[in-house]
Amino acid sequence: MTPEELQAFLAAFDALPLGAFTGKADGRRYAAVRQDLAGGKAQKLVARELGGTDYISLNLYRLASGARLKPCEMPAEKVVRFVLSLQVTE
């Protein structure tokens, strides 16, 4: 991921509300939960497609050396594309 792509991803991620919310990405509806852990140094996002089978799970670590994205058993491209396209509806 280029530095510009990382900055766009972080801005989109940080704009998501903490806690549970619903949203739309790529024309599909999702129930999602965003959590801050370890005083905000670790963050987690889990989203399940409503009425479908898609699942998104990622951990984001805010280290002194920079942000580190760790998707859970899926390609980083999938979670980046999801976060960039996710629009909160509730």
Coordinates of C-alpha atoms in Angstrom, one line a residue:
M1 CA 0.0 0.0 0.0
T2 CA 1.4 3.4 -0.9
P3 CA 1.6 6.1 1.7
E4 CA -1.2 8.0 -0.1
E5 CA -3.4 4.9 0.0
L6 CA -2.6 4.3 3.6
Q7 CA -3.6 7.9 4.5
A8 CA -6.9 7.5 2.6
F9 CA -7.6 4.2 4.4
L10 CA -6.8 5.7 7.8
A11 CA -9.0 8.8 7.2
A12 CA -11.9 6.5 6.1
F13 CA -11.4 4.2 9.1
D14 CA -11.2 7.1 11.6
A15 CA -14.4 8.5 10.3
L16 CA -16.3 5.3 11.2
P17 CA -18.2 5.6 14.5
L18 CA -17.1 3.6 17.6
G19 CA -19.4 0.8 18.6
A20 CA -22.1 -0.9 16.5
F21 CA -23.5 0.7 13.4
T22 CA -25.0 -0.3 10.0
G23 CA -23.6 0.8 6.6
K24 CA -23.5 0.1 2.9
A25 CA -20.6 -0.9 0.8
D26 CA -20.6 -1.9 -2.9
G27 CA -24.4 -1.9 -2.8
R28 CA -24.7 -4.4 0.1
R29 CA -25.8 -3.7 3.7
Y30 CA -23.6 -4.5 6.7
A31 CA -23.8 -4.6 10.5
A32 CA -20.5 -3.5 11.8
V33 CA -18.7 -2.9 15.1
R34 CA -15.6 -0.8 15.5
Q35 CA -13.6 -1.0 18.7
D36 CA -10.6 0.8 20.2
L37 CA -8.4 -1.4 22.4
A38 CA -5.2 -0.7 24.4
G39 CA -6.0 3.0 24.7
G40 CA -6.5 3.4 20.9
K41 CA -3.2 1.8 20.0
A42 CA -5.1 -1.2 18.6
Q43 CA -8.4 -1.0 16.8
K44 CA -10.7 -3.7 15.4
L45 CA -13.5 -3.6 12.8
V46 CA -15.8 -6.5 12.1
A47 CA -18.7 -6.4 9.6
R48 CA -21.2 -8.9 8.5
E49 CA -23.3 -8.6 5.4
L50 CA -27.0 -8.4 6.3
G51 CA -28.9 -11.1 4.3
G52 CA -25.7 -12.4 2.7
T53 CA -22.5 -14.2 3.5
D54 CA -19.8 -11.6 3.2
Y55 CA -17.6 -11.0 6.3
I56 CA -14.9 -8.4 7.0
S57 CA -12.5 -8.5 10.0
L58 CA -9.4 -6.5 10.6
N59 CA -7.1 -5.2 13.3
L60 CA -5.3 -1.9 13.0
Y61 CA -2.2 -1.2 15.1
R62 CA -1.1 2.4 15.6
L63 CA 2.6 2.0 16.3
A64 CA 5.3 4.6 16.8
S65 CA 6.8 3.4 13.5
G66 CA 3.4 3.9 11.7
A67 CA 0.1 2.2 11.3
R68 CA 0.0 -1.6 10.6
L69 CA -3.1 -3.2 9.0
K70 CA -3.7 -6.9 9.9
P71 CA -6.7 -8.4 8.1
C72 CA -8.1 -11.5 9.6
E73 CA -7.7 -14.4 7.1
M74 CA -8.5 -12.3 4.0
P75 CA -6.5 -10.1 1.6
A76 CA -5.6 -6.6 2.7
E77 CA -7.0 -5.3 -0.6
K78 CA -10.5 -6.6 0.4
V79 CA -10.6 -4.8 3.7
V80 CA -9.1 -1.6 2.3
R81 CA -11.7 -1.5 -0.5
F82 CA -14.4 -2.2 2.0
V83 CA -13.4 0.6 4.4
L84 CA -13.0 3.1 1.6
S85 CA -16.5 2.3 0.2
L86 CA -18.3 1.9 3.5
Q87 CA -21.0 4.6 4.1
V88 CA -22.6 4.7 7.6
T89 CA -26.4 4.5 7.5
E90 CA -27.2 4.3 11.2

